[in-house]
Tab-separated table of C-alpha atoms and ligand atoms in Angstrom:
chain	number	residue	atom	x	y	z
H	1409	MET	CA	80.226	109.222	111.050
H	1410	GLN	CA	82.045	112.372	110.870
H	1411	GLN	CA	82.618	112.579	114.688
H	1412	ALA	CA	83.763	108.744	114.699
H	1413	SER	CA	86.462	109.456	112.137
H	1414	PHE	CA	87.590	112.573	114.012
H	1415	VAL	CA	88.090	110.547	117.232
H	1416	HIS	CA	89.731	107.761	115.258
H	1417	ARG	CA	91.918	110.180	113.404
H	1418	LEU	CA	93.013	111.702	116.827
H	1419	LYS	CA	94.008	108.028	118.152
H	1420	ARG	CA	95.920	107.175	115.272
H	1421	GLY	CA	99.691	106.776	116.061
H	1422	ALA	CA	101.308	110.171	114.770
H	1423	ALA	CA	104.588	111.056	116.120
H	1424	ALA	CA	103.221	114.342	118.033
H	1425	PRO	CA	100.087	114.361	120.198
H	1426	PRO	CA	97.275	115.475	118.091
H	1427	VAL	CA	95.610	117.467	120.792
H	1428	LEU	CA	97.197	120.712	122.344
H	1429	VAL	CA	95.536	122.025	125.559
H	1430	VAL	CA	96.449	125.440	126.660
H	1431	GLY	CA	96.311	125.971	130.457
H	1432	ALA	CA	96.849	123.385	133.240
H	1433	GLY	CA	94.087	124.466	135.409
H	1434	PHE	CA	90.952	122.880	136.012
H	1435	ALA	CA	89.505	123.512	132.740
H	1436	GLY	CA	92.592	122.192	130.775
H	1437	SER	CA	93.491	119.421	133.109
H	1438	ILE	CA	90.163	117.782	133.080
H	1439	VAL	CA	89.779	118.096	129.322
H	1440	ALA	CA	92.958	116.652	128.931
H	1441	ARG	CA	92.211	113.712	131.353
H	1442	GLU	CA	88.873	112.945	129.483
H	1443	LEU	CA	90.561	112.885	126.178
H	1444	ALA	CA	93.454	110.567	127.449
H	1445	GLU	CA	91.189	108.255	129.028
H	1446	ALA	CA	89.146	108.100	125.604
H	1447	GLY	CA	92.706	107.054	124.165
H	1448	VAL	CA	93.642	110.358	122.481
H	1449	ARG	CA	97.152	111.803	123.168
H	1450	VAL	CA	97.347	114.983	124.672
H	1451	ARG	CA	100.138	117.705	125.089
H	1452	ILE	CA	99.216	120.411	127.716
H	1453	VAL	CA	101.148	123.518	128.036
H	1454	ASP	CA	101.146	126.460	130.604
H	1455	LYS	CA	102.639	129.354	130.686
H	1456	ARG	CA	103.207	129.581	134.621
H	1457	PRO	CA	106.266	127.283	136.132
H	1458	HIS	CA	103.406	124.859	137.605
H	1459	ILE	CA	100.267	122.913	137.117
H	1460	ALA	CA	96.884	123.767	138.766
H	1461	GLY	CA	96.452	127.209	137.317
H	1462	ASN	CA	94.852	129.612	140.253
H	1463	ALA	CA	94.193	126.581	142.486
H	1464	TYR	CA	97.847	125.906	142.929
H	1465	ASP	CA	99.156	125.579	146.413
H	1466	GLU	CA	102.466	124.914	147.825
H	1467	ARG	CA	104.410	125.005	151.055
H	1468	ASP	CA	105.568	128.420	151.997
H	1469	PRO	CA	109.308	128.896	153.441
H	1470	HIS	CA	108.070	127.881	157.017
H	1471	GLY	CA	106.188	124.795	155.739
H	1472	VAL	CA	102.807	126.078	155.980
H	1473	LEU	CA	100.260	125.066	153.053
H	1474	VAL	CA	99.313	128.048	151.259
H	1475	HIS	CA	97.402	129.018	148.308
H	1476	ARG	CA	99.611	131.129	145.982
H	1477	TYR	CA	96.478	132.875	144.282
H	1478	GLY	CA	94.384	133.294	147.052
H	1479	PRO	CA	91.974	131.264	149.085
H	1480	HIS	CA	90.380	128.293	147.074
H	1481	ILE	CA	87.529	126.643	148.887
H	1482	PHE	CA	85.761	123.752	147.244
H	1483	HIS	CA	82.148	123.688	147.535
H	1484	THR	CA	79.416	122.106	145.190
H	1485	ASN	CA	75.851	120.906	145.042
H	1486	ALA	CA	76.785	118.540	142.455
H	1487	GLU	CA	77.411	115.187	143.454
H	1488	ARG	CA	78.582	114.143	140.229
H	1489	ILE	CA	81.355	116.697	140.385
H	1490	PHE	CA	82.379	115.733	143.712
H	1491	ARG	CA	82.461	112.076	143.021
H	1492	TYR	CA	84.551	113.021	139.840
H	1493	LEU	CA	87.238	114.706	141.693
H	1494	SER	CA	87.292	112.077	144.329
H	1495	ARG	CA	89.019	109.863	141.969
H	1496	PHE	CA	91.940	112.109	142.415
H	1497	THR	CA	91.808	113.229	145.638
H	1498	GLU	CA	90.848	112.474	149.533
H	1499	TRP	CA	88.883	114.975	151.094
H	1500	ARG	CA	89.289	116.910	154.504
H	1501	PRO	CA	85.568	118.170	155.655
H	1502	TYR	CA	85.825	121.935	155.646
H	1503	GLU	CA	83.011	124.622	156.067
H	1504	HIS	CA	84.216	127.977	155.349
H	1505	ARG	CA	83.069	130.906	157.784
H	1506	VAL	CA	83.962	134.703	157.131
H	1507	LEU	CA	83.654	137.636	159.408
H	1508	SER	CA	83.563	141.159	158.418
H	1509	VAL	CA	84.705	144.111	160.311
H	1510	VAL	CA	82.513	147.183	160.346
H	1511	GLU	CA	83.625	150.009	162.544
H	1512	GLY	CA	86.037	147.731	164.518
H	1513	VAL	CA	83.696	145.060	165.286
H	1514	HIS	CA	83.475	141.368	163.803
H	1515	TYR	CA	80.243	140.430	162.296
H	1516	PRO	CA	79.100	137.110	160.838
H	1517	PHE	CA	78.880	137.447	157.050
H	1518	PRO	CA	76.718	137.048	154.965
H	1519	ILE	CA	74.647	138.995	157.129
H	1520	ASN	CA	72.425	136.834	159.462
H	1521	ARG	CA	70.290	137.331	162.564
H	1522	THR	CA	73.403	137.721	164.741
H	1523	THR	CA	74.713	140.118	162.444
H	1524	LEU	CA	71.428	142.309	162.804
H	1525	ASN	CA	71.303	141.916	166.628
H	1526	ARG	CA	74.930	142.545	167.223
H	1527	LEU	CA	75.075	145.518	164.997
H	1528	TYR	CA	71.603	147.310	166.233
H	1529	GLY	CA	71.626	145.910	169.770
H	1530	LEU	CA	68.404	143.822	168.945
H	1531	ASP	CA	67.252	140.731	170.027
H	1532	LEU	CA	65.359	139.451	167.249
H	1533	ASP	CA	64.160	136.176	166.570
H	1534	GLU	CA	63.795	134.578	162.901
H	1535	ALA	CA	60.621	136.244	162.107
H	1536	GLY	CA	61.830	139.539	163.744
H	1537	ALA	CA	64.922	139.437	161.593
H	1538	ALA	CA	62.535	138.808	158.470
H	1539	ARG	CA	60.326	141.755	159.487
H	1540	HIS	CA	63.658	144.003	160.079
H	1541	PHE	CA	64.701	143.224	156.634
H	1542	GLU	CA	61.152	143.730	154.985
H	1543	MET	CA	61.151	147.318	156.836
H	1544	ALA	CA	64.702	148.187	155.574
H	1545	ARG	CA	64.689	147.094	152.050
H	1546	GLU	CA	64.144	149.554	148.953
H	1547	PRO	CA	62.163	147.356	146.768
H	1548	ARG	CA	63.405	147.464	143.201
H	1549	ASP	CA	62.038	146.066	139.788
H	1550	PRO	CA	63.633	145.117	138.013
H	1551	VAL	CA	66.622	143.887	139.968
H	1552	ARG	CA	69.238	144.632	137.297
H	1553	THR	CA	72.438	145.642	139.122
H	1554	SER	CA	74.293	144.526	142.231
H	1555	GLU	CA	73.043	147.749	143.921
H	1556	ASP	CA	69.543	146.624	143.375
H	1557	VAL	CA	70.280	143.236	144.683
H	1558	VAL	CA	71.401	144.549	148.042
H	1559	LEU	CA	69.078	147.475	148.396
H	1560	ASN	CA	66.085	145.183	147.565
H	1561	SER	CA	66.964	142.794	149.944
H	1562	VAL	CA	68.435	144.505	153.151
H	1563	GLY	CA	68.166	148.214	152.459
H	1564	ARG	CA	70.723	151.264	152.549
H	1565	ASP	CA	72.188	150.898	155.778
H	1566	LEU	CA	73.638	147.288	155.638
H	1567	TYR	CA	74.465	148.176	151.918
H	1568	GLU	CA	76.500	151.000	152.885
H	1569	LYS	CA	78.213	149.258	155.815
H	1570	PHE	CA	78.967	145.836	154.182
H	1571	PHE	CA	78.931	146.048	150.488
H	1572	LEU	CA	79.509	149.649	148.859
H	1573	LYS	CA	83.106	149.983	149.547
H	1574	TYR	CA	83.993	146.140	149.353
H	1575	THR	CA	82.716	146.161	146.025
H	1576	ARG	CA	84.241	149.614	144.919
H	1577	LYS	CA	87.763	148.081	146.297
H	1578	GLN	CA	87.353	144.589	144.609
H	1579	TRP	CA	86.268	146.061	141.445
H	1580	GLY	CA	87.159	149.511	141.090
H	1581	LEU	CA	83.266	150.060	140.376
H	1582	ASP	CA	80.153	150.743	142.028
H	1583	PRO	CA	77.479	148.154	142.707
H	1584	SER	CA	75.213	149.932	140.468
H	1585	GLN	CA	77.822	149.324	137.579
H	1586	LEU	CA	77.995	145.518	138.129
H	1587	LYS	CA	75.556	143.020	136.993
H	1588	ALA	CA	73.201	141.591	139.744
H	1589	GLY	CA	74.700	138.072	139.582
H	1590	VAL	CA	78.104	139.839	141.417
H	1591	ALA	CA	76.252	140.665	144.690
H	1592	ALA	CA	73.603	137.839	144.431
H	1593	ARG	CA	76.583	135.416	145.108
H	1594	ILE	CA	76.033	136.342	148.741
H	1595	PRO	CA	72.592	135.346	150.441
H	1596	VAL	CA	71.025	137.037	153.308
H	1597	ARG	CA	69.855	134.971	156.204
H	1598	CYS	CA	67.296	135.386	158.936
H	1599	ASP	CA	68.608	132.665	160.875
H	1600	ASP	CA	71.876	131.908	162.607
H	1601	GLU	CA	73.619	130.223	159.540
H	1602	ASP	CA	77.136	131.378	159.771
H	1603	ARG	CA	78.706	129.265	156.916
H	1604	TYR	CA	79.761	131.091	153.768
H	1605	PHE	CA	78.492	128.251	151.736
H	1606	THR	CA	75.500	126.036	152.144
H	1607	ASP	CA	76.283	123.630	149.476
H	1608	ALA	CA	75.745	119.736	150.077
H	1609	PHE	CA	79.715	119.008	149.426
H	1610	GLN	CA	82.317	121.237	151.063
H	1611	ALA	CA	85.742	120.033	151.554
H	1612	MET	CA	89.376	120.651	150.773
H	1613	PRO	CA	91.828	118.270	148.772
H	1614	ARG	CA	93.460	116.319	151.822
H	1615	HIS	CA	96.772	116.586	150.456
H	1616	GLY	CA	96.322	119.944	148.452
H	1617	TYR	CA	95.026	120.942	145.023
H	1618	THR	CA	98.490	120.573	143.507
H	1619	ARG	CA	98.382	116.958	144.488
H	1620	LEU	CA	94.988	116.756	143.126
H	1621	PHE	CA	96.273	118.209	139.827
H	1622	GLU	CA	99.343	115.718	139.772
H	1623	ASN	CA	97.029	112.737	139.812
H	1624	LEU	CA	94.659	114.158	137.386
H	1625	LEU	CA	97.590	114.826	134.854
H	1626	ASP	CA	99.340	111.361	135.905
H	1627	HIS	CA	98.282	109.515	132.614
H	1628	PRO	CA	100.554	107.797	130.028
H	1629	ALA	CA	98.781	109.803	127.077
H	1630	ILE	CA	99.216	113.180	128.746
H	1631	HIS	CA	102.469	115.211	128.246
H	1632	VAL	CA	102.760	118.118	130.446
H	1633	GLU	CA	105.170	121.394	129.919
H	1634	THR	CA	105.042	124.319	132.167
H	1635	SER	CA	106.754	127.643	131.323
H	1636	VAL	CA	105.460	127.334	127.924
H	1637	ASP	CA	103.241	130.168	126.315
H	1638	PHE	CA	101.000	129.363	123.594
H	1639	ALA	CA	102.500	132.188	121.845
H	1640	ASP	CA	105.659	130.286	121.672
H	1641	VAL	CA	104.337	127.079	120.545
H	1642	ASP	CA	105.583	127.062	116.820
H	1643	ASP	CA	103.760	124.181	115.595
H	1644	LYS	CA	100.334	125.437	116.651
H	1645	ASP	CA	98.752	124.639	113.264
H	1646	GLY	CA	100.126	121.125	113.310
H	1647	TYR	CA	97.390	120.181	115.650
H	1648	ALA	CA	94.269	118.377	114.902
H	1649	TYR	CA	92.612	120.224	117.658
H	1650	VAL	CA	93.323	122.825	120.262
H	1651	VAL	CA	91.675	123.660	123.705
H	1652	TYR	CA	92.425	126.888	124.837
H	1653	THR	CA	91.516	127.936	128.592
H	1654	GLY	CA	93.309	131.283	128.572
H	1655	PRO	CA	91.836	134.723	128.123
H	1656	ILE	CA	89.758	134.585	124.846
H	1657	ASP	CA	90.494	138.177	123.813
H	1658	ALA	CA	94.313	137.427	123.884
H	1659	TYR	CA	93.731	134.321	121.523
H	1660	TYR	CA	92.187	136.729	119.119
H	1661	GLY	CA	94.932	139.216	119.637
H	1662	HIS	CA	92.486	141.565	121.316
H	1663	ARG	CA	91.148	142.406	117.864
H	1664	PHE	CA	87.762	143.913	119.113
H	1665	GLY	CA	89.686	145.582	122.190
H	1666	ALA	CA	90.955	144.194	125.463
H	1667	LEU	CA	88.084	142.293	127.670
H	1668	PRO	CA	88.323	143.817	130.989
H	1669	TYR	CA	89.716	141.432	133.888
H	1670	ARG	CA	90.021	142.399	137.344
H	1671	SER	CA	93.450	141.539	138.820
H	1672	LEU	CA	94.770	141.207	142.429
H	1673	ARG	CA	98.005	141.320	144.348
H	1674	PHE	CA	98.556	138.622	146.899
H	1675	GLU	CA	100.627	139.824	150.048
H	1676	HIS	CA	101.507	136.602	151.912
H	1677	GLU	CA	103.104	136.803	155.359
H	1678	HIS	CA	104.203	134.036	158.015
H	1679	VAL	CA	103.419	134.904	161.538
H	1680	ALA	CA	105.872	132.933	163.612
H	1681	ASP	CA	104.820	133.966	166.952
H	1682	ALA	CA	101.367	132.845	166.982
H	1683	SER	CA	99.661	129.553	165.975
H	1684	ARG	CA	96.394	131.577	165.092
H	1685	PHE	CA	95.802	134.889	163.623
H	1686	GLN	CA	92.245	135.321	163.411
H	1687	PRO	CA	89.035	133.160	164.462
H	1688	VAL	CA	87.871	132.154	161.175
H	1689	GLY	CA	89.380	131.262	157.810
H	1690	THR	CA	88.820	134.738	156.171
H	1691	VAL	CA	88.085	138.163	157.728
H	1692	ASN	CA	86.768	140.922	155.267
H	1693	TYR	CA	87.392	144.622	155.619
H	1694	PRO	CA	84.805	146.426	153.565
H	1695	ASN	CA	85.611	149.914	154.797
H	1696	ASP	CA	89.208	149.942	155.841
H	1697	HIS	CA	92.656	149.244	154.474
H	1698	ALA	CA	93.570	148.803	150.643
H	1699	TYR	CA	93.110	144.964	151.056
H	1700	THR	CA	89.639	143.342	150.646
H	1701	ARG	CA	90.138	140.329	152.988
H	1702	ILE	CA	92.672	138.378	154.966
H	1703	THR	CA	92.621	134.491	154.730
H	1704	GLU	CA	94.483	132.264	157.374
H	1705	PHE	CA	95.287	128.835	155.558
H	1706	LYS	CA	95.509	126.519	158.640
H	1707	HIS	CA	91.758	126.985	159.144
H	1708	LEU	CA	91.235	125.823	155.634
H	1709	THR	CA	93.844	122.981	155.617
H	1710	GLY	CA	93.573	121.770	159.333
H	1711	GLN	CA	97.573	121.801	159.179
H	1712	GLU	CA	99.154	121.963	162.645
H	1713	HIS	CA	102.080	124.350	162.982
H	1714	PRO	CA	103.751	126.669	165.811
H	1715	GLY	CA	103.123	129.342	163.420
H	1716	THR	CA	100.534	130.673	160.902
H	1717	SER	CA	100.336	132.106	157.257
H	1718	ILE	CA	98.006	134.501	155.952
H	1719	VAL	CA	97.373	136.220	152.875
H	1720	ARG	CA	95.847	139.768	152.049
H	1721	GLU	CA	94.254	140.453	148.546
H	1722	TYR	CA	94.800	143.788	147.081
H	1723	PRO	CA	92.621	144.141	144.088
H	1724	GLN	CA	94.062	146.313	140.966
H	1725	ALA	CA	93.282	146.817	137.408
H	1726	ASP	CA	96.723	145.522	136.003
H	1727	GLY	CA	98.200	142.232	136.156
H	1728	GLU	CA	97.086	138.435	135.817
H	1729	PRO	CA	93.351	138.335	134.662
H	1730	TYR	CA	91.928	136.702	137.768
H	1731	TYR	CA	88.244	137.677	137.515
H	1732	PRO	CA	86.089	138.714	134.309
H	1733	VAL	CA	84.301	141.896	134.933
H	1734	PRO	CA	80.388	141.102	134.952
H	1735	ARG	CA	78.807	144.259	133.276
H	1736	GLU	CA	76.752	144.442	130.224
H	1737	GLU	CA	79.156	146.178	127.849
H	1738	ASN	CA	82.066	143.630	128.624
H	1739	GLU	CA	79.421	140.671	127.915
H	1740	ASP	CA	78.609	142.455	124.567
H	1741	LEU	CA	82.081	142.761	123.791
H	1742	TYR	CA	82.752	139.158	125.002
H	1743	LYS	CA	79.862	138.048	122.481
H	1744	ARG	CA	81.872	139.422	119.538
H	1745	TYR	CA	84.855	136.970	120.616
H	1746	GLU	CA	82.189	134.168	121.248
H	1747	ALA	CA	80.967	134.534	117.784
H	1748	LEU	CA	84.348	134.032	116.532
H	1749	ALA	CA	84.995	131.031	118.837
H	1750	GLN	CA	81.759	129.400	117.639
H	1751	ALA	CA	82.826	129.494	114.120
H	1752	GLU	CA	86.044	127.418	114.973
H	1753	THR	CA	86.084	124.046	113.908
H	1754	LYS	CA	89.442	123.075	115.419
H	1755	VAL	CA	89.576	125.147	118.713
H	1756	ALA	CA	87.446	124.871	121.888
H	1757	PHE	CA	87.331	127.682	124.462
H	1758	VAL	CA	86.811	126.444	128.166
H	1759	GLY	CA	86.987	127.974	131.549
H	1760	ARG	CA	86.757	131.130	133.387
H	1761	LEU	CA	89.087	133.292	131.083
H	1762	ALA	CA	88.186	131.466	128.075
H	1763	GLN	CA	84.294	131.752	128.364
H	1764	TYR	CA	84.543	135.314	130.453
H	1765	ARG	CA	82.328	133.669	133.169
H	1766	TYR	CA	82.606	134.280	136.988
H	1767	TYR	CA	82.883	130.600	137.595
H	1768	ASN	CA	83.724	128.664	140.709
H	1769	MET	CA	85.687	125.637	140.328
H	1770	ASP	CA	83.056	123.096	140.465
H	1771	GLN	CA	81.402	124.997	137.603
H	1772	VAL	CA	84.722	124.984	135.657
H	1773	VAL	CA	84.952	121.261	136.181
H	1774	GLY	CA	81.339	120.833	134.982
H	1775	ALA	CA	82.175	123.133	131.992
H	1776	ALA	CA	85.266	121.082	130.974
H	1777	LEU	CA	83.630	117.652	131.306
H	1778	ALA	CA	80.874	118.861	129.012
H	1779	ALA	CA	83.415	120.183	126.562
H	1780	ALA	CA	85.258	116.779	126.621
H	1781	ARG	CA	81.874	115.121	126.124
H	1782	ARG	CA	81.406	117.350	123.072
H	1783	LEU	CA	84.625	116.699	121.601
H	1784	LEU	CA	84.474	112.974	122.057
H	1785	ALA	CA	80.579	112.877	120.957
N	1161	FAD	P1	92.664	129.124	135.528
N	1161	FAD	O1	92.959	128.399	136.821
N	1161	FAD	O2	92.882	130.705	135.385
N	1161	FAD	O3	93.892	128.373	134.385
N	1161	FAD	C1	94.046	128.806	133.133
N	1161	FAD	C2	95.573	128.560	132.954
N	1161	FAD	O4	95.699	128.998	131.556
N	1161	FAD	C3	96.642	129.278	133.929
N	1161	FAD	O5	97.298	128.559	134.722
N	1161	FAD	C4	97.432	130.110	132.924
N	1161	FAD	O6	98.936	130.382	133.282
N	1161	FAD	C5	97.190	129.372	131.687
N	1161	FAD	N1	97.279	130.259	130.316
N	1161	FAD	C6	96.728	131.363	130.279
N	1161	FAD	N2	97.065	131.979	129.114
N	1161	FAD	C7	98.076	130.993	128.405
N	1161	FAD	C8	99.024	130.977	127.516
N	1161	FAD	N3	98.853	131.919	126.559
N	1161	FAD	N4	99.764	130.047	127.259
N	1161	FAD	C9	99.816	129.073	128.276
N	1161	FAD	N5	99.253	129.198	129.471
N	1161	FAD	C10	98.390	130.030	129.523
N	1161	FAD	N6	86.580	128.984	143.221
N	1161	FAD	C11	85.895	128.246	144.025
N	1161	FAD	O7	85.256	127.321	143.753
N	1161	FAD	N7	86.064	128.458	145.292
N	1161	FAD	C12	86.870	129.283	145.785
N	1161	FAD	O8	86.967	129.724	147.132
N	1161	FAD	C13	87.498	130.378	144.769
N	1161	FAD	N8	88.179	131.293	145.147
N	1161	FAD	C14	89.007	132.015	144.285
N	1161	FAD	C15	89.768	133.079	144.974
N	1161	FAD	C16	90.538	133.834	143.830
N	1161	FAD	C17	91.394	134.993	144.384
N	1161	FAD	C18	90.368	133.561	142.344
N	1161	FAD	C19	91.148	134.514	141.420
N	1161	FAD	C20	89.419	132.562	142.215
N	1161	FAD	C21	88.747	131.716	142.815
N	1161	FAD	N9	88.024	130.836	142.515
N	1161	FAD	C22	87.331	129.947	143.442
N	1161	FAD	C23	87.800	130.429	141.033
N	1161	FAD	C24	88.722	129.460	140.676
N	1161	FAD	O9	90.070	130.002	140.695
N	1161	FAD	C25	88.531	129.201	139.104
N	1161	FAD	O10	86.956	128.606	138.947
N	1161	FAD	C26	89.250	128.195	138.516
N	1161	FAD	O11	90.634	127.980	139.062
N	1161	FAD	C27	89.384	128.182	136.956
N	1161	FAD	O12	89.852	127.473	136.216
N	1161	FAD	P2	90.340	127.556	134.923
N	1161	FAD	O13	91.184	126.281	134.532
N	1161	FAD	O14	89.318	128.041	133.959
N	1161	FAD	O15	91.482	128.932	134.742
N	1162	UDP	N1	80.835	141.590	148.675
N	1162	UDP	C1	80.929	142.645	149.502
N	1162	UDP	N2	81.206	142.728	150.914
N	1162	UDP	C2	81.755	141.501	151.114
N	1162	UDP	C3	81.745	140.415	150.564
N	1162	UDP	C4	81.409	140.217	149.034
N	1162	UDP	O1	80.220	143.836	149.044
N	1162	UDP	O2	82.145	141.426	152.560
N	1162	UDP	C5	80.439	141.438	147.279
N	1162	UDP	C6	81.669	142.011	146.384
N	1162	UDP	O3	80.926	142.797	145.232
N	1162	UDP	C7	82.344	140.700	146.012
N	1162	UDP	C8	80.972	139.877	145.729
N	1162	UDP	O4	80.001	140.469	146.559
N	1162	UDP	O5	82.853	140.946	145.018
N	1162	UDP	C9	81.089	138.406	145.639
N	1162	UDP	O6	81.856	137.925	146.756
N	1162	UDP	P1	82.634	136.789	146.864
N	1162	UDP	O7	83.075	136.554	148.278
N	1162	UDP	O8	81.741	135.630	146.300
N	1162	UDP	O9	83.760	136.741	145.843
N	1162	UDP	P2	85.174	135.974	145.483
N	1162	UDP	O10	85.322	134.894	146.603
N	1162	UDP	O11	84.724	135.471	144.340
N	1162	UDP	O12	86.247	137.144	145.370
């Protein structure tokens, strides 16, 4: 009864939209769309000058479609999520491949049979690769940290060559200081599978992510404003409901202390005199350079162009928050903010920064759909 009257109140024709959504990335835009389709009017603001959050893509000055905030490859096992997004975009099939450079040689990554054979000059079949890992691994029980995960599956030599320094660069932390889930994102393979992801659905929005978001937000009940920071919204208290997708600690004025987020600097470059820069979408540099990886966008988008555009990712402590840092103590701190969030009756926190979770895009879509469903009950 109470919920029915809540939605009814939101639908009533007040002058201003009754719901404010903060952040026009996947989390905010999907909640906005779901509310709008249920007849609720929504104002969505983003402090950046554009929609689409970290998935934002654009043509660079040379006309190549690039991802401003680093490579975004869509993959999911959830048909429901894929179908949902298919309402707003056509797709281009794309399966991401990654090579990792160790001592100047390119190896398939995640580590597979080819990686082993090439690295050690072997000729193992699948069973031989499995035996190799079995001999090399350092069993850990329990498996708590990212160091445990890698040592437990492939042993010290591969750990030191492919994981240790990449992780130190990416997070400014040792794998032993990060929860198991970080390294557990990367499988280990005994066969020749060389796709980065093995999800059932792997594709890129045919006309880019920004176009997908334009379609998502194109609804008469949604009012979009970019370059508007939540801090500068002066009628904050006038909304019946706020959906907040920014960093949760910022919402609460960092009252328990700042939650650590890892940032990146993206160095974009256009290479005019070659149509190809590297053999696959992404090349990782675990042990060399200050950047972790180089991505060449034309692999992802299938665009034809006489030149090509790449991005290098330089991890850094300060700057825009891009990654929650999965460590026990950070999650304890997050739980204190989460307790405040759970006591709110007029605010929902959704998304990678607001829920402090290392979510992929499809997981954020799932979280946003669930949040909207809860709201509309
Ligand atoms: P965001 O996209 O961060 O959106 C939050 C928005 O809120 C931002 O636009 C921000 O400007 C706005 N905001 C914050 N505070 C305020 C405020 N005070 N006022 C107004 N607006 C505010 N996922 C994949 O599935 N595949 C990939 O290949 C992949 N690659 C990635 C590569 C990189 C380098 C990074 C950083 C992430 C990658 N991700 C990938 C993860 C993906 O970016 C996220 O899962 C997804 O974009 C999160 O959506 P979101 O809406 O939660 O957050
Ligand atoms: N990782 C690594 N070496 C690599 C690639 C990844 O050690 O060549 C580790 C590193 O800790 C990284 C994590 O695995 O942060 C997850 O990698 P993923 O490619 O999923 O990271 P993302 O694309 O989210 O930055």
